């Protein structure tokens, strides 16, 4: 889809890793469609993931007792949030599609455990359970429409052939990503009836 803007939030240390490969394939496939693809490479950027008072520039509204929620809200209104946050907010606002590629993010994630371990009766429970706080609690809450997650199970223990298959199905899915309908992000999607 020419003209569409895609933001990939990428969190992995090693560009030659399986995660690096999934990111590379996404950039290539979407760029070929004519999309403008931006990558926020959080490790390469040395992005500060902690919520600290350094996020607020200028005077605090209550310097005695620091409340991040209050100060961030005020700083947002006064446009005094630190520039690395403002830059990322702008990228998210401008994007038509945001892909989170990382161990603890969503839509495109890799796991340590196998698919069997992430079933209702498996040791880790249904993988949808751990998507609830991220997909529903964070993304849906922030106004995103959520597409089905792309989960690459246990690439570390998979065979080379299985890994190639996972990358290929990701590339194939991206070919028609713009026709996908968001999931119904409701309690029953995650937990059944
Ligand atoms: Zn939801």
PDB file of C-alpha atoms and ligand atoms in Angstrom:
ATOM      1  CA  UNK A   1       0.000   0.000   0.000  1.00  0.00           C
ATOM      2  CA  UNK A   2       1.922   2.964  -1.331  1.00  0.00           C
ATOM      3  CA  UNK A   3       1.920   6.026   0.896  1.00  0.00           C
ATOM      4  CA  UNK A   4       1.189   4.177   4.129  1.00  0.00           C
ATOM      5  CA  UNK A   5       3.470   4.949   7.064  1.00  0.00           C
ATOM      6  CA  UNK A   6       4.744   2.089   9.178  1.00  0.00           C
ATOM      7  CA  UNK A   7       6.634   2.383  12.440  1.00  0.00           C
ATOM      8  CA  UNK A   8       8.558  -0.648  13.685  1.00  0.00           C
ATOM      9  CA  UNK A   9       9.493  -0.458  17.350  1.00  0.00           C
ATOM     10  CA  UNK A  10      12.391  -2.871  17.514  1.00  0.00           C
ATOM     11  CA  UNK A  11      13.990  -4.137  20.721  1.00  0.00           C
ATOM     12  CA  UNK A  12      16.831  -6.595  20.298  1.00  0.00           C
ATOM     13  CA  UNK A  13      20.562  -6.360  20.909  1.00  0.00           C
ATOM     14  CA  UNK A  14      21.843  -8.377  17.953  1.00  0.00           C
ATOM     15  CA  UNK A  15      21.100  -7.446  14.319  1.00  0.00           C
ATOM     16  CA  UNK A  16      22.045 -10.972  13.142  1.00  0.00           C
ATOM     17  CA  UNK A  17      19.500 -12.582  15.509  1.00  0.00           C
ATOM     18  CA  UNK A  18      16.185 -14.173  14.521  1.00  0.00           C
ATOM     19  CA  UNK A  19      14.434 -10.987  15.713  1.00  0.00           C
ATOM     20  CA  UNK A  20      16.775  -8.940  13.543  1.00  0.00           C
ATOM     21  CA  UNK A  21      15.823 -11.158  10.625  1.00  0.00           C
ATOM     22  CA  UNK A  22      12.054 -10.649  11.206  1.00  0.00           C
ATOM     23  CA  UNK A  23      12.613  -6.881  11.354  1.00  0.00           C
ATOM     24  CA  UNK A  24      14.684  -6.901   8.143  1.00  0.00           C
ATOM     25  CA  UNK A  25      12.025  -8.910   6.288  1.00  0.00           C
ATOM     26  CA  UNK A  26       9.299  -6.508   7.455  1.00  0.00           C
ATOM     27  CA  UNK A  27      11.285  -3.463   6.290  1.00  0.00           C
ATOM     28  CA  UNK A  28      11.957  -5.079   2.893  1.00  0.00           C
ATOM     29  CA  UNK A  29       8.419  -6.394   2.288  1.00  0.00           C
ATOM     30  CA  UNK A  30       6.670  -3.165   3.305  1.00  0.00           C
ATOM     31  CA  UNK A  31       9.138  -0.871   1.510  1.00  0.00           C
ATOM     32  CA  UNK A  32       8.578  -2.894  -1.667  1.00  0.00           C
ATOM     33  CA  UNK A  33       4.843  -2.114  -1.333  1.00  0.00           C
ATOM     34  CA  UNK A  34       5.725   1.594  -1.355  1.00  0.00           C
ATOM     35  CA  UNK A  35       5.245   2.124   2.373  1.00  0.00           C
ATOM     36  CA  UNK A  36       7.430   4.555   4.279  1.00  0.00           C
ATOM     37  CA  UNK A  37       9.028   2.444   6.997  1.00  0.00           C
ATOM     38  CA  UNK A  38      10.620   3.956  10.100  1.00  0.00           C
ATOM     39  CA  UNK A  39      12.475   1.780  12.610  1.00  0.00           C
ATOM     40  CA  UNK A  40      12.940   2.816  16.224  1.00  0.00           C
ATOM     41  CA  UNK A  41      15.846   0.569  17.192  1.00  0.00           C
ATOM     42  CA  UNK A  42      15.596   0.975  20.957  1.00  0.00           C
ATOM     43  CA  UNK A  43      18.921  -0.646  21.847  1.00  0.00           C
ATOM     44  CA  UNK A  44      20.854   1.176  19.124  1.00  0.00           C
ATOM     45  CA  UNK A  45      19.250   4.447  20.260  1.00  0.00           C
ATOM     46  CA  UNK A  46      20.106   3.619  23.873  1.00  0.00           C
ATOM     47  CA  UNK A  47      16.492   4.548  24.572  1.00  0.00           C
ATOM     48  CA  UNK A  48      15.793   5.196  28.266  1.00  0.00           C
ATOM     49  CA  UNK A  49      13.001   2.749  29.193  1.00  0.00           C
ATOM     50  CA  UNK A  50      12.596   3.909  32.795  1.00  0.00           C
ATOM     51  CA  UNK A  51      10.020   6.483  33.809  1.00  0.00           C
ATOM     52  CA  UNK A  52      12.134   9.014  35.715  1.00  0.00           C
ATOM     53  CA  UNK A  53      12.060  12.737  36.499  1.00  0.00           C
ATOM     54  CA  UNK A  54      14.594  13.198  33.671  1.00  0.00           C
ATOM     55  CA  UNK A  55      11.595  12.786  31.348  1.00  0.00           C
ATOM     56  CA  UNK A  56      10.374  16.195  32.478  1.00  0.00           C
ATOM     57  CA  UNK A  57      12.322  19.278  31.488  1.00  0.00           C
ATOM     58  CA  UNK A  58      11.879  22.517  33.386  1.00  0.00           C
ATOM     59  CA  UNK A  59      10.414  22.958  36.871  1.00  0.00           C
ATOM     60  CA  UNK A  60       8.243  20.266  38.481  1.00  0.00           C
ATOM     61  CA  UNK A  61       4.741  21.167  39.628  1.00  0.00           C
ATOM     62  CA  UNK A  62       5.452  19.482  42.983  1.00  0.00           C
ATOM     63  CA  UNK A  63       9.215  19.213  43.655  1.00  0.00           C
ATOM     64  CA  UNK A  64       8.581  17.938  47.230  1.00  0.00           C
ATOM     65  CA  UNK A  65       6.884  14.659  46.323  1.00  0.00           C
ATOM     66  CA  UNK A  66       7.512  13.318  42.834  1.00  0.00           C
ATOM     67  CA  UNK A  67       4.481  11.779  41.144  1.00  0.00           C
ATOM     68  CA  UNK A  68       5.305  10.577  37.635  1.00  0.00           C
ATOM     69  CA  UNK A  69       1.677  10.497  36.472  1.00  0.00           C
ATOM     70  CA  UNK A  70       0.989  14.076  37.568  1.00  0.00           C
ATOM     71  CA  UNK A  71       4.291  15.496  36.311  1.00  0.00           C
ATOM     72  CA  UNK A  72       4.115  13.684  32.955  1.00  0.00           C
ATOM     73  CA  UNK A  73       0.546  14.900  32.440  1.00  0.00           C
ATOM     74  CA  UNK A  74       1.513  18.502  33.232  1.00  0.00           C
ATOM     75  CA  UNK A  75       4.690  18.283  31.121  1.00  0.00           C
ATOM     76  CA  UNK A  76       2.676  16.917  28.207  1.00  0.00           C
ATOM     77  CA  UNK A  77       0.321  19.919  28.385  1.00  0.00           C
ATOM     78  CA  UNK A  78       3.231  22.388  28.737  1.00  0.00           C
ATOM     79  CA  UNK A  79       5.226  20.544  26.066  1.00  0.00           C
ATOM     80  CA  UNK A  80       8.106  20.094  28.456  1.00  0.00           C
ATOM     81  CA  UNK A  81       8.614  16.365  28.061  1.00  0.00           C
ATOM     82  CA  UNK A  82      12.139  15.377  27.084  1.00  0.00           C
ATOM     83  CA  UNK A  83      12.749  15.357  23.333  1.00  0.00           C
ATOM     84  CA  UNK A  84      13.436  11.605  22.988  1.00  0.00           C
ATOM     85  CA  UNK A  85       9.895  10.910  24.223  1.00  0.00           C
ATOM     86  CA  UNK A  86       8.331  13.621  22.062  1.00  0.00           C
ATOM     87  CA  UNK A  87      10.153  12.248  18.997  1.00  0.00           C
ATOM     88  CA  UNK A  88       8.723   8.747  19.588  1.00  0.00           C
ATOM     89  CA  UNK A  89       5.208  10.100  20.273  1.00  0.00           C
ATOM     90  CA  UNK A  90       5.345  11.913  16.938  1.00  0.00           C
ATOM     91  CA  UNK A  91       6.362   8.723  15.110  1.00  0.00           C
ATOM     92  CA  UNK A  92       3.452   6.807  16.654  1.00  0.00           C
ATOM     93  CA  UNK A  93       0.962   9.583  15.817  1.00  0.00           C
ATOM     94  CA  UNK A  94       2.070   9.726  12.173  1.00  0.00           C
ATOM     95  CA  UNK A  95       2.080   5.971  11.604  1.00  0.00           C
ATOM     96  CA  UNK A  96      -0.776   4.034   9.971  1.00  0.00           C
ATOM     97  CA  UNK A  97       0.566   0.778  11.370  1.00  0.00           C
ATOM     98  CA  UNK A  98       2.836   0.180  14.352  1.00  0.00           C
ATOM     99  CA  UNK A  99       4.679  -3.113  14.648  1.00  0.00           C
ATOM    100  CA  UNK A 100       6.267  -3.961  17.964  1.00  0.00           C
ATOM    101  CA  UNK A 101       9.168  -6.362  17.465  1.00  0.00           C
ATOM    102  CA  UNK A 102      10.699  -7.476  20.716  1.00  0.00           C
ATOM    103  CA  UNK A 103      10.800  -9.974  23.547  1.00  0.00           C
ATOM    104  CA  UNK A 104       8.245  -8.177  25.690  1.00  0.00           C
ATOM    105  CA  UNK A 105       6.268  -6.306  23.072  1.00  0.00           C
ATOM    106  CA  UNK A 106       3.512  -7.458  20.821  1.00  0.00           C
ATOM    107  CA  UNK A 107       2.065  -8.074  17.412  1.00  0.00           C
ATOM    108  CA  UNK A 108       5.376  -9.633  16.425  1.00  0.00           C
ATOM    109  CA  UNK A 109       7.016 -11.476  19.273  1.00  0.00           C
ATOM    110  CA  UNK A 110       9.266 -14.444  19.770  1.00  0.00           C
ATOM    111  CA  UNK A 111       8.972 -16.804  22.721  1.00  0.00           C
ATOM    112  CA  UNK A 112      11.317 -19.033  24.663  1.00  0.00           C
ATOM    113  CA  UNK A 113       8.731 -21.795  25.030  1.00  0.00           C
ATOM    114  CA  UNK A 114       7.108 -23.945  22.375  1.00  0.00           C
ATOM    115  CA  UNK A 115       3.539 -23.579  21.091  1.00  0.00           C
ATOM    116  CA  UNK A 116       2.441 -26.611  23.153  1.00  0.00           C
ATOM    117  CA  UNK A 117       3.597 -24.940  26.379  1.00  0.00           C
ATOM    118  CA  UNK A 118       1.444 -21.908  25.507  1.00  0.00           C
ATOM    119  CA  UNK A 119      -1.875 -23.758  25.408  1.00  0.00           C
ATOM    120  CA  UNK A 120      -4.684 -23.740  27.978  1.00  0.00           C
ATOM    121  CA  UNK A 121      -3.361 -26.929  29.550  1.00  0.00           C
ATOM    122  CA  UNK A 122       0.346 -26.229  28.920  1.00  0.00           C
ATOM    123  CA  UNK A 123       2.746 -25.037  31.647  1.00  0.00           C
ATOM    124  CA  UNK A 124       2.651 -21.407  30.499  1.00  0.00           C
ATOM    125  CA  UNK A 125      -1.100 -21.253  29.824  1.00  0.00           C
ATOM    126  CA  UNK A 126      -2.742 -19.949  26.637  1.00  0.00           C
ATOM    127  CA  UNK A 127      -0.478 -17.313  25.002  1.00  0.00           C
ATOM    128  CA  UNK A 128      -3.524 -15.056  24.771  1.00  0.00           C
ATOM    129  CA  UNK A 129      -3.437 -14.659  28.571  1.00  0.00           C
ATOM    130  CA  UNK A 130      -0.156 -12.793  28.545  1.00  0.00           C
ATOM    131  CA  UNK A 131      -1.276 -10.651  25.605  1.00  0.00           C
ATOM    132  CA  UNK A 132      -4.182  -9.270  27.656  1.00  0.00           C
ATOM    133  CA  UNK A 133      -2.264  -6.570  29.614  1.00  0.00           C
ATOM    134  CA  UNK A 134      -0.203  -5.583  26.564  1.00  0.00           C
ATOM    135  CA  UNK A 135      -2.735  -5.722  23.746  1.00  0.00           C
ATOM    136  CA  UNK A 136      -5.837  -4.775  25.670  1.00  0.00           C
ATOM    137  CA  UNK A 137      -4.507  -2.952  28.737  1.00  0.00           C
ATOM    138  CA  UNK A 138      -1.967  -0.866  26.841  1.00  0.00           C
ATOM    139  CA  UNK A 139      -2.630  -0.727  23.078  1.00  0.00           C
ATOM    140  CA  UNK A 140      -6.426  -0.894  23.006  1.00  0.00           C
ATOM    141  CA  UNK A 141      -6.547   1.486  25.987  1.00  0.00           C
ATOM    142  CA  UNK A 142      -4.386   3.962  24.048  1.00  0.00           C
ATOM    143  CA  UNK A 143      -6.786   3.828  21.086  1.00  0.00           C
ATOM    144  CA  UNK A 144      -5.050   1.304  18.829  1.00  0.00           C
ATOM    145  CA  UNK A 145      -6.979  -1.177  16.748  1.00  0.00           C
ATOM    146  CA  UNK A 146      -5.137  -4.416  17.365  1.00  0.00           C
ATOM    147  CA  UNK A 147      -4.248  -6.897  14.632  1.00  0.00           C
ATOM    148  CA  UNK A 148      -3.750 -10.572  15.459  1.00  0.00           C
ATOM    149  CA  UNK A 149      -0.314 -11.126  16.980  1.00  0.00           C
ATOM    150  CA  UNK A 150       2.472 -12.742  14.992  1.00  0.00           C
ATOM    151  CA  UNK A 151       4.052 -15.219  17.354  1.00  0.00           C
ATOM    152  CA  UNK A 152       7.201 -17.057  16.398  1.00  0.00           C
ATOM    153  CA  UNK A 153       7.426 -19.854  18.936  1.00  0.00           C
ATOM    154  CA  UNK A 154      10.779 -20.917  20.357  1.00  0.00           C
ATOM    155  CA  UNK A 155      13.081 -19.998  17.438  1.00  0.00           C
ATOM    156  CA  UNK A 156      16.070 -20.887  19.609  1.00  0.00           C
ATOM    157  CA  UNK A 157      15.118 -24.565  19.765  1.00  0.00           C
ATOM    158  CA  UNK A 158      13.528 -24.730  16.299  1.00  0.00           C
ATOM    159  CA  UNK A 159      15.391 -26.185  13.342  1.00  0.00           C
ATOM    160  CA  UNK A 160      16.912 -23.966  10.663  1.00  0.00           C
ATOM    161  CA  UNK A 161      14.113 -25.098   8.341  1.00  0.00           C
ATOM    162  CA  UNK A 162      11.405 -24.184  10.897  1.00  0.00           C
ATOM    163  CA  UNK A 163      13.007 -20.769  11.438  1.00  0.00           C
ATOM    164  CA  UNK A 164      13.028 -20.113   7.690  1.00  0.00           C
ATOM    165  CA  UNK A 165       9.364 -21.117   7.605  1.00  0.00           C
ATOM    166  CA  UNK A 166       8.517 -18.648  10.406  1.00  0.00           C
ATOM    167  CA  UNK A 167      10.278 -15.786   8.578  1.00  0.00           C
ATOM    168  CA  UNK A 168       8.560 -16.746   5.310  1.00  0.00           C
ATOM    169  CA  UNK A 169       5.083 -16.788   6.864  1.00  0.00           C
ATOM    170  CA  UNK A 170       5.745 -13.354   8.429  1.00  0.00           C
ATOM    171  CA  UNK A 171       6.771 -11.979   5.007  1.00  0.00           C
ATOM    172  CA  UNK A 172       3.723 -13.594   3.430  1.00  0.00           C
ATOM    173  CA  UNK A 173       1.378 -12.134   6.023  1.00  0.00           C
ATOM    174  CA  UNK A 174       2.841  -8.644   5.469  1.00  0.00           C
ATOM    175  CA  UNK A 175       1.959  -8.877   1.757  1.00  0.00           C
ATOM    176  CA  UNK A 176      -1.739  -8.611   2.652  1.00  0.00           C
ATOM    177  CA  UNK A 177      -1.412  -6.835   6.009  1.00  0.00           C
ATOM    178  CA  UNK A 178      -3.486  -3.843   4.826  1.00  0.00           C
ATOM    179  CA  UNK A 179      -6.542  -6.015   4.183  1.00  0.00           C
ATOM    180  CA  UNK A 180      -6.522  -7.496   7.673  1.00  0.00           C
ATOM    181  CA  UNK A 181      -9.412  -6.824   9.999  1.00  0.00           C
ATOM    182  CA  UNK A 182      -8.459  -6.025  13.620  1.00  0.00           C
ATOM    183  CA  UNK A 183      -9.241  -8.638  16.250  1.00  0.00           C
ATOM    184  CA  UNK A 184     -12.287  -8.072  18.450  1.00  0.00           C
ATOM    185  CA  UNK A 185     -10.228  -6.947  21.438  1.00  0.00           C
ATOM    186  CA  UNK A 186     -12.653  -8.134  24.086  1.00  0.00           C
ATOM    187  CA  UNK A 187     -12.433 -10.329  27.154  1.00  0.00           C
ATOM    188  CA  UNK A 188     -13.790 -13.325  25.241  1.00  0.00           C
ATOM    189  CA  UNK A 189     -11.022 -13.148  22.607  1.00  0.00           C
ATOM    190  CA  UNK A 190      -8.490 -13.667  25.372  1.00  0.00           C
ATOM    191  CA  UNK A 191     -10.301 -15.883  27.835  1.00  0.00           C
ATOM    192  CA  UNK A 192     -13.103 -17.557  25.907  1.00  0.00           C
ATOM    193  CA  UNK A 193     -16.647 -17.545  27.202  1.00  0.00           C
TER     194      UNK A 193
HETATM  195 ZN1  LIG B   1      -9.094  -4.691  24.111  1.00  0.00          ZN
END
